[in-house]
Structures are given as C-alpha cells and as structure tokens.
Amino acid sequence: MNKRILITASLLITLFFLLSSPNTYAQQQNYFTVVAEKSRDVIFETAMEVSVGDYYLNEQNKKYRIIKVDGKKCIAKFEGTVKLIEDDDNLFALSQGLLAQKGNKLIALYNTHSDESYKPTSGTHSEPGKGDVFNVAAMLAQALEKKGIEVIHNQSKHDPHDGGAYERSRRTATRLARKRPDAIFDIHRDGVPNSKEYTADINGKKFGQVRMVVGRQNPQMKVNDKFAKEIKAVTDKYYPGLVKGIFYAKGKYNQDLSPRSLILEFATYVQPQEAASVSVNLFADSINKLLYGGESEGALGIGGTTTKQTKANESSGAFSAIGIILAIVLVIGGFLFFANKTGAGGAFSNSLGVKEDDDKGEDDN
C-alpha cells in the first residue's frame, strides 16, 4: 500500500514539474528558423510549416528557396533578386488601379485561425473563438470602408488551431468567393517569439510588419503570386518596410477559390495588437491604390485616371486640343472666305481634293 502511494506521489510530483516548467508556447521551439546556405544568416522565422521547395521573397525582393529542413532549422539557397513588375506596361496598368473602372468595390475578409491573439494585449497567445485577429480584421475592414470600399468580414469560428483548420475555413472562403469580391484576405498573426522579426520603423515610428503567404499547391498560384507582388510593389513605393516579405508555402490555403486571395500575417503574438493597428491603415491604403486607383496619385506615382490632379491635367489637355482645332478651323475658314471673294477659291479647293457640286440646287427638280 505504501509503495502504491509512493508511486502515485512521484507521478503527481513529476506531472507538477512538467506543467510548471518553462515549456510554454512562447519558449518552445514551435517555429522555424530559415538561414542562408553559405553565410548562415537568418533570412526569416515563421510558425508556419516550412518544407523543401518552399521559397521566400524578402523585404529587398531577394529570393531564397528552401533546400533542407532539419527539424525546425532550415537552409535556403539564394536564387537572385526578383523584379516585382515585369515591364513598363504592367507598371502603368498598376498606376491606373487594376479595377478603377469597375462600379462596385468589394473586399472579403475572414480568419482561419480564429484563436490567434497578441499576448501583451490579451495576456495569452490563444483565445479559442475570439482571438484578437478578429479585431485586426475588423480594423482593416473599417479602414477600407472609409475609402468607399464595401467589405464583408465573415467572423465564423474555425477552432481548434490544428491541421484541419483550413478545411473548416474552406466553407467560409467558398461562401465569400460566391460573392465575387475583388480580393479575399485571410487575416492571421505569426507565432514567432521574436518581436524584431515583425518590427519596422518608418519616419521614426515603430509598427508591426505584414507578411503575405501564397500557397504553392493550387491552380491559382500564378495569379495569386502576381497579385502579392503587385501589392508589395505599391506598398514599397508608399510605405517601404511595411511588407516583411512573401512566403511561398506548401499548401493551398483556400487560395484556389479566387485569383486574388492571400494570407496576411499582421505582426506576431509577442507584440501588442496596437502594432497591427497602424499597419492595417497603411495596408488598406495600398490595396485601395492598387485595385481602385486611390485618392491621390496613381498607384506608383506615374499617372492614374482616378486622381484629381490627373483628371485636371486631362481636362486641361482636352481643352487645349479643342482650342488648337478651333484656331485651325478659323484660319482655314477665313482664308477660304477671302479666296472666294478674290476668285481663287476654286483652285484652292481643288488643291485640297474638294470638288464643287455641279448641281447646287438638286432639290429644285
């Protein structure tokens, strides 16, 4: 009997130490670290699964492909610097706003990992069914709505935070895709315990960066990729440093449902929610400029038919052209009038290929 009590007590003590040990979510190596093949410098960290064949476009548009995964440590090979916009025609198209002529403006938002929270704000990294990411999505929706864009924010819960979350959120994404929105964004926050991974400084103000994720295993991958690069091109122009990078990960992430569908990770869980609140406003402005032409300059500052200044320039140019045409007409008209008076009208008309009617009064018959 005493032996059984002793064994039970030992098990309870062991269990107590296991539960009270520093093996918390924040302290476990529950995230991946990707380093460069030669220098071993850290390229990026993420709590998303990293697989061989995945690749990453960093803040400076340098492309790295994952060539080895050893547990949570990954090695990536540098493949070159990527040009976000291929040619001047695409650049000009961006400046017009991709959907500037479209009547309705509609963006859809949802949250696959509906438990994700920011620990400094909520005291925990996870709040099943009511994570802080709902607030971030709501802030993004509000920022877009202020720009005259209709937003559908589906607040369905997809707990638990496991491998089946994306299958559960697929029902939500499918319902949203049926509304035919201009873009669908799945709002997340990352799970790396390093705040510096997602901290940037613009004009002396610190804020949480945004990382985009494109699924490599879906038929829409190329168009999703193009969309992500276009967003980064616009954001790099207006808010350099806001976009942390683009991670091309193994998976679909429901992005096969729409040609403009992306995961957006706003900061990481060890940062306060306020770090993301600054980012959503800047990112909303980039989306507006890219898709609809924005309110000031065109997306890349090289025109844009939706801008006030460009409209003024176009009107001014039109009036100038009309004025020039009228002036030419008046000059020619005056010359013809003078020529007819002097008897030289017929020769001038014939030199222009204008033949005088023989039967000026044909209606008299």
PDB file of N, CA, C and O in Angstrom, residues 223-268:
ATOM      1  N   VAL A 223      -1.529  33.588 -60.486  1.00  0.00           N
ATOM      2  CA  VAL A 223      -2.233  34.870 -60.381  1.00  0.00           C
ATOM      3  C   VAL A 223      -2.194  35.400 -58.945  1.00  0.00           C
ATOM      4  O   VAL A 223      -2.127  36.616 -58.720  1.00  0.00           O
ATOM      5  N   ASN A 224      -2.244  34.488 -57.958  1.00  0.00           N
ATOM      6  CA  ASN A 224      -2.091  34.916 -56.568  1.00  0.00           C
ATOM      7  C   ASN A 224      -0.713  35.535 -56.341  1.00  0.00           C
ATOM      8  O   ASN A 224      -0.559  36.544 -55.647  1.00  0.00           O
ATOM      9  N   ASP A 225       0.288  34.901 -56.947  1.00  0.00           N
ATOM     10  CA  ASP A 225       1.662  35.391 -56.855  1.00  0.00           C
ATOM     11  C   ASP A 225       1.772  36.787 -57.475  1.00  0.00           C
ATOM     12  O   ASP A 225       2.366  37.699 -56.897  1.00  0.00           O
ATOM     13  N   LYS A 226       1.188  36.953 -58.648  1.00  0.00           N
ATOM     14  CA  LYS A 226       1.206  38.252 -59.337  1.00  0.00           C
ATOM     15  C   LYS A 226       0.552  39.325 -58.468  1.00  0.00           C
ATOM     16  O   LYS A 226       1.058  40.446 -58.335  1.00  0.00           O
ATOM     17  N   PHE A 227      -0.569  38.976 -57.865  1.00  0.00           N
ATOM     18  CA  PHE A 227      -1.292  39.910 -57.004  1.00  0.00           C
ATOM     19  C   PHE A 227      -0.446  40.309 -55.795  1.00  0.00           C
ATOM     20  O   PHE A 227      -0.349  41.483 -55.434  1.00  0.00           O
ATOM     21  N   ALA A 228       0.191  39.323 -55.168  1.00  0.00           N
ATOM     22  CA  ALA A 228       1.030  39.604 -53.997  1.00  0.00           C
ATOM     23  C   ALA A 228       2.185  40.539 -54.370  1.00  0.00           C
ATOM     24  O   ALA A 228       2.507  41.484 -53.632  1.00  0.00           O
ATOM     25  N   LYS A 229       2.805  40.286 -55.509  1.00  0.00           N
ATOM     26  CA  LYS A 229       3.922  41.131 -55.943  1.00  0.00           C
ATOM     27  C   LYS A 229       3.460  42.547 -56.269  1.00  0.00           C
ATOM     28  O   LYS A 229       4.170  43.527 -56.001  1.00  0.00           O
ATOM     29  N   GLU A 230       2.275  42.658 -56.845  1.00  0.00           N
ATOM     30  CA  GLU A 230       1.735  43.982 -57.145  1.00  0.00           C
ATOM     31  C   GLU A 230       1.467  44.765 -55.864  1.00  0.00           C
ATOM     32  O   GLU A 230       1.768  45.964 -55.779  1.00  0.00           O
ATOM     33  N   ILE A 231       0.912  44.084 -54.852  1.00  0.00           N
ATOM     34  CA  ILE A 231       0.693  44.752 -53.564  1.00  0.00           C
ATOM     35  C   ILE A 231       2.018  45.207 -52.981  1.00  0.00           C
ATOM     36  O   ILE A 231       2.141  46.335 -52.481  1.00  0.00           O
ATOM     37  N   LYS A 232       3.013  44.341 -53.054  1.00  0.00           N
ATOM     38  CA  LYS A 232       4.315  44.710 -52.490  1.00  0.00           C
ATOM     39  C   LYS A 232       4.933  45.879 -53.251  1.00  0.00           C
ATOM     40  O   LYS A 232       5.548  46.766 -52.661  1.00  0.00           O
ATOM     41  N   ALA A 233       4.768  45.896 -54.575  1.00  0.00           N
ATOM     42  CA  ALA A 233       5.319  46.988 -55.383  1.00  0.00           C
ATOM     43  C   ALA A 233       4.706  48.318 -54.981  1.00  0.00           C
ATOM     44  O   ALA A 233       5.412  49.323 -54.815  1.00  0.00           O
ATOM     45  N   VAL A 234       3.391  48.334 -54.817  1.00  0.00           N
ATOM     46  CA  VAL A 234       2.704  49.559 -54.405  1.00  0.00           C
ATOM     47  C   VAL A 234       3.127  49.963 -52.997  1.00  0.00           C
ATOM     48  O   VAL A 234       3.437  51.127 -52.722  1.00  0.00           O
ATOM     49  N   THR A 235       3.138  48.994 -52.093  1.00  0.00           N
ATOM     50  CA  THR A 235       3.473  49.281 -50.691  1.00  0.00           C
ATOM     51  C   THR A 235       4.922  49.732 -50.547  1.00  0.00           C
ATOM     52  O   THR A 235       5.226  50.638 -49.768  1.00  0.00           O
ATOM     53  N   ASP A 236       5.824  49.111 -51.301  1.00  0.00           N
ATOM     54  CA  ASP A 236       7.231  49.521 -51.253  1.00  0.00           C
ATOM     55  C   ASP A 236       7.405  50.960 -51.709  1.00  0.00           C
ATOM     56  O   ASP A 236       8.301  51.670 -51.238  1.00  0.00           O
ATOM     57  N   LYS A 237       6.544  51.394 -52.636  1.00  0.00           N
ATOM     58  CA  LYS A 237       6.616  52.769 -53.132  1.00  0.00           C
ATOM     59  C   LYS A 237       6.177  53.768 -52.075  1.00  0.00           C
ATOM     60  O   LYS A 237       6.833  54.784 -51.831  1.00  0.00           O
ATOM     61  N   TYR A 238       5.059  53.480 -51.422  1.00  0.00           N
ATOM     62  CA  TYR A 238       4.472  54.438 -50.487  1.00  0.00           C
ATOM     63  C   TYR A 238       4.880  54.211 -49.036  1.00  0.00           C
ATOM     64  O   TYR A 238       5.036  55.165 -48.271  1.00  0.00           O
ATOM     65  N   TYR A 239       5.009  52.948 -48.642  1.00  0.00           N
ATOM     66  CA  TYR A 239       5.320  52.616 -47.245  1.00  0.00           C
ATOM     67  C   TYR A 239       6.432  51.567 -47.193  1.00  0.00           C
ATOM     68  O   TYR A 239       6.196  50.431 -46.782  1.00  0.00           O
ATOM     69  N   PRO A 240       7.635  51.928 -47.615  1.00  0.00           N
ATOM     70  CA  PRO A 240       8.737  50.951 -47.636  1.00  0.00           C
ATOM     71  C   PRO A 240       9.001  50.375 -46.255  1.00  0.00           C
ATOM     72  O   PRO A 240       9.108  51.103 -45.273  1.00  0.00           O
ATOM     73  N   GLY A 241       9.064  49.042 -46.195  1.00  0.00           N
ATOM     74  CA  GLY A 241       9.282  48.370 -44.919  1.00  0.00           C
ATOM     75  C   GLY A 241       8.016  47.804 -44.319  1.00  0.00           C
ATOM     76  O   GLY A 241       8.076  46.977 -43.401  1.00  0.00           O
ATOM     77  N   LEU A 242       6.853  48.216 -44.823  1.00  0.00           N
ATOM     78  CA  LEU A 242       5.593  47.702 -44.275  1.00  0.00           C
ATOM     79  C   LEU A 242       5.445  46.208 -44.550  1.00  0.00           C
ATOM     80  O   LEU A 242       5.081  45.436 -43.669  1.00  0.00           O
ATOM     81  N   VAL A 243       5.739  45.786 -45.791  1.00  0.00           N
ATOM     82  CA  VAL A 243       5.642  44.363 -46.138  1.00  0.00           C
ATOM     83  C   VAL A 243       6.957  43.678 -45.807  1.00  0.00           C
ATOM     84  O   VAL A 243       8.002  44.005 -46.355  1.00  0.00           O
ATOM     85  N   LYS A 244       6.889  42.730 -44.882  1.00  0.00           N
ATOM     86  CA  LYS A 244       8.069  41.986 -44.453  1.00  0.00           C
ATOM     87  C   LYS A 244       8.619  41.121 -45.574  1.00  0.00           C
ATOM     88  O   LYS A 244       9.826  40.994 -45.764  1.00  0.00           O
ATOM     89  N   GLY A 245       7.720  40.503 -46.323  1.00  0.00           N
ATOM     90  CA  GLY A 245       8.125  39.623 -47.404  1.00  0.00           C
ATOM     91  C   GLY A 245       6.946  38.790 -47.856  1.00  0.00           C
ATOM     92  O   GLY A 245       5.813  38.970 -47.391  1.00  0.00           O
ATOM     93  N   ILE A 246       7.208  37.884 -48.788  1.00  0.00           N
ATOM     94  CA  ILE A 246       6.185  36.956 -49.283  1.00  0.00           C
ATOM     95  C   ILE A 246       6.721  35.541 -49.114  1.00  0.00           C
ATOM     96  O   ILE A 246       7.798  35.212 -49.620  1.00  0.00           O
ATOM     97  N   PHE A 247       5.971  34.711 -48.399  1.00  0.00           N
ATOM     98  CA  PHE A 247       6.361  33.320 -48.175  1.00  0.00           C
ATOM     99  C   PHE A 247       5.518  32.428 -49.071  1.00  0.00           C
ATOM    100  O   PHE A 247       4.290  32.472 -49.040  1.00  0.00           O
ATOM    101  N   TYR A 248       6.190  31.628 -49.903  1.00  0.00           N
ATOM    102  CA  TYR A 248       5.513  30.694 -50.802  1.00  0.00           C
ATOM    103  C   TYR A 248       5.583  29.316 -50.158  1.00  0.00           C
ATOM    104  O   TYR A 248       6.607  28.632 -50.231  1.00  0.00           O
ATOM    105  N   ALA A 249       4.496  28.918 -49.520  1.00  0.00           N
ATOM    106  CA  ALA A 249       4.487  27.722 -48.686  1.00  0.00           C
ATOM    107  C   ALA A 249       3.723  26.576 -49.344  1.00  0.00           C
ATOM    108  O   ALA A 249       2.833  26.779 -50.179  1.00  0.00           O
ATOM    109  N   LYS A 250       4.074  25.366 -48.948  1.00  0.00           N
ATOM    110  CA  LYS A 250       3.409  24.165 -49.445  1.00  0.00           C
ATOM    111  C   LYS A 250       1.985  24.127 -48.901  1.00  0.00           C
ATOM    112  O   LYS A 250       1.765  24.144 -47.694  1.00  0.00           O
ATOM    113  N   GLY A 251       1.022  24.103 -49.785  1.00  0.00           N
ATOM    114  CA  GLY A 251      -0.378  24.088 -49.369  1.00  0.00           C
ATOM    115  C   GLY A 251      -1.220  24.926 -50.307  1.00  0.00           C
ATOM    116  O   GLY A 251      -0.703  25.650 -51.168  1.00  0.00           O
ATOM    117  N   LYS A 252      -2.559  24.842 -50.134  1.00  0.00           N
ATOM    118  CA  LYS A 252      -3.485  25.625 -50.957  1.00  0.00           C
ATOM    119  C   LYS A 252      -4.002  26.842 -50.209  1.00  0.00           C
ATOM    120  O   LYS A 252      -4.190  27.896 -50.787  1.00  0.00           O
ATOM    121  N   TYR A 253      -4.301  26.654 -48.925  1.00  0.00           N
ATOM    122  CA  TYR A 253      -4.817  27.737 -48.075  1.00  0.00           C
ATOM    123  C   TYR A 253      -6.075  28.369 -48.665  1.00  0.00           C
ATOM    124  O   TYR A 253      -6.307  29.574 -48.487  1.00  0.00           O
ATOM    125  N   ASN A 254      -6.870  27.566 -49.390  1.00  0.00           N
ATOM    126  CA  ASN A 254      -8.130  28.014 -49.987  1.00  0.00           C
ATOM    127  C   ASN A 254      -7.933  29.079 -51.062  1.00  0.00           C
ATOM    128  O   ASN A 254      -8.905  29.708 -51.504  1.00  0.00           O
ATOM    129  N   GLN A 255      -6.705  29.280 -51.503  1.00  0.00           N
ATOM    130  CA  GLN A 255      -6.435  30.327 -52.487  1.00  0.00           C
ATOM    131  C   GLN A 255      -6.799  29.904 -53.902  1.00  0.00           C
ATOM    132  O   GLN A 255      -6.769  30.728 -54.825  1.00  0.00           O
ATOM    133  N   ASP A 256      -7.166  28.630 -54.075  1.00  0.00           N
ATOM    134  CA  ASP A 256      -7.627  28.167 -55.382  1.00  0.00           C
ATOM    135  C   ASP A 256      -9.032  28.675 -55.699  1.00  0.00           C
ATOM    136  O   ASP A 256      -9.503  28.545 -56.820  1.00  0.00           O
ATOM    137  N   LEU A 257      -9.681  29.299 -54.701  1.00  0.00           N
ATOM    138  CA  LEU A 257     -11.051  29.763 -54.868  1.00  0.00           C
ATOM    139  C   LEU A 257     -11.145  31.145 -55.502  1.00  0.00           C
ATOM    140  O   LEU A 257     -12.219  31.563 -55.929  1.00  0.00           O
ATOM    141  N   SER A 258     -10.018  31.858 -55.551  1.00  0.00           N
ATOM    142  CA  SER A 258     -10.051  33.229 -56.065  1.00  0.00           C
ATOM    143  C   SER A 258      -8.697  33.602 -56.658  1.00  0.00           C
ATOM    144  O   SER A 258      -7.655  33.210 -56.120  1.00  0.00           O
ATOM    145  N   PRO A 259      -8.673  34.397 -57.737  1.00  0.00           N
ATOM    146  CA  PRO A 259      -7.395  34.814 -58.323  1.00  0.00           C
ATOM    147  C   PRO A 259      -6.673  35.876 -57.492  1.00  0.00           C
ATOM    148  O   PRO A 259      -5.495  36.136 -57.735  1.00  0.00           O
ATOM    149  N   ARG A 260      -7.382  36.487 -56.556  1.00  0.00           N
ATOM    150  CA  ARG A 260      -6.749  37.466 -55.671  1.00  0.00           C
ATOM    151  C   ARG A 260      -7.062  37.062 -54.226  1.00  0.00           C
ATOM    152  O   ARG A 260      -7.921  37.653 -53.566  1.00  0.00           O
ATOM    153  N   SER A 261      -6.363  36.045 -53.766  1.00  0.00           N
ATOM    154  CA  SER A 261      -6.585  35.522 -52.421  1.00  0.00           C
ATOM    155  C   SER A 261      -5.241  35.313 -51.737  1.00  0.00           C
ATOM    156  O   SER A 261      -4.363  34.641 -52.286  1.00  0.00           O
ATOM    157  N   LEU A 262      -5.086  35.897 -50.552  1.00  0.00           N
ATOM    158  CA  LEU A 262      -3.808  35.834 -49.848  1.00  0.00           C
ATOM    159  C   LEU A 262      -4.016  35.673 -48.353  1.00  0.00           C
ATOM    160  O   LEU A 262      -5.044  36.083 -47.807  1.00  0.00           O
ATOM    161  N   ILE A 263      -3.016  35.084 -47.696  1.00  0.00           N
ATOM    162  CA  ILE A 263      -2.927  35.139 -46.237  1.00  0.00           C
ATOM    163  C   ILE A 263      -2.135  36.390 -45.881  1.00  0.00           C
ATOM    164  O   ILE A 263      -1.096  36.673 -46.478  1.00  0.00           O
ATOM    165  N   LEU A 264      -2.629  37.145 -44.910  1.00  0.00           N
ATOM    166  CA  LEU A 264      -1.915  38.312 -44.396  1.00  0.00           C
ATOM    167  C   LEU A 264      -1.610  38.073 -42.919  1.00  0.00           C
ATOM    168  O   LEU A 264      -2.521  37.852 -42.125  1.00  0.00           O
ATOM    169  N   GLU A 265      -0.329  38.110 -42.572  1.00  0.00           N
ATOM    170  CA  GLU A 265       0.080  37.966 -41.175  1.00  0.00           C
ATOM    171  C   GLU A 265       0.484  39.335 -40.646  1.00  0.00           C
ATOM    172  O   GLU A 265       1.487  39.901 -41.080  1.00  0.00           O
ATOM    173  N   PHE A 266      -0.320  39.846 -39.726  1.00  0.00           N
ATOM    174  CA  PHE A 266      -0.048  41.153 -39.140  1.00  0.00           C
ATOM    175  C   PHE A 266       0.706  40.978 -37.826  1.00  0.00           C
ATOM    176  O   PHE A 266       0.131  40.607 -36.802  1.00  0.00           O
ATOM    177  N   ALA A 267       2.028  41.199 -37.877  1.00  0.00           N
ATOM    178  CA  ALA A 267       2.886  41.134 -36.687  1.00  0.00           C
ATOM    179  C   ALA A 267       2.914  39.721 -36.109  1.00  0.00           C
ATOM    180  O   ALA A 267       2.491  38.750 -36.747  1.00  0.00           O
ATOM    181  N   THR A 268       3.397  39.587 -34.875  1.00  0.00           N
ATOM    182  CA  THR A 268       3.468  38.289 -34.209  1.00  0.00           C
ATOM    183  C   THR A 268       2.922  38.396 -32.794  1.00  0.00           C
ATOM    184  O   THR A 268       2.706  39.504 -32.283  1.00  0.00           O
TER     185      THR A 268
END
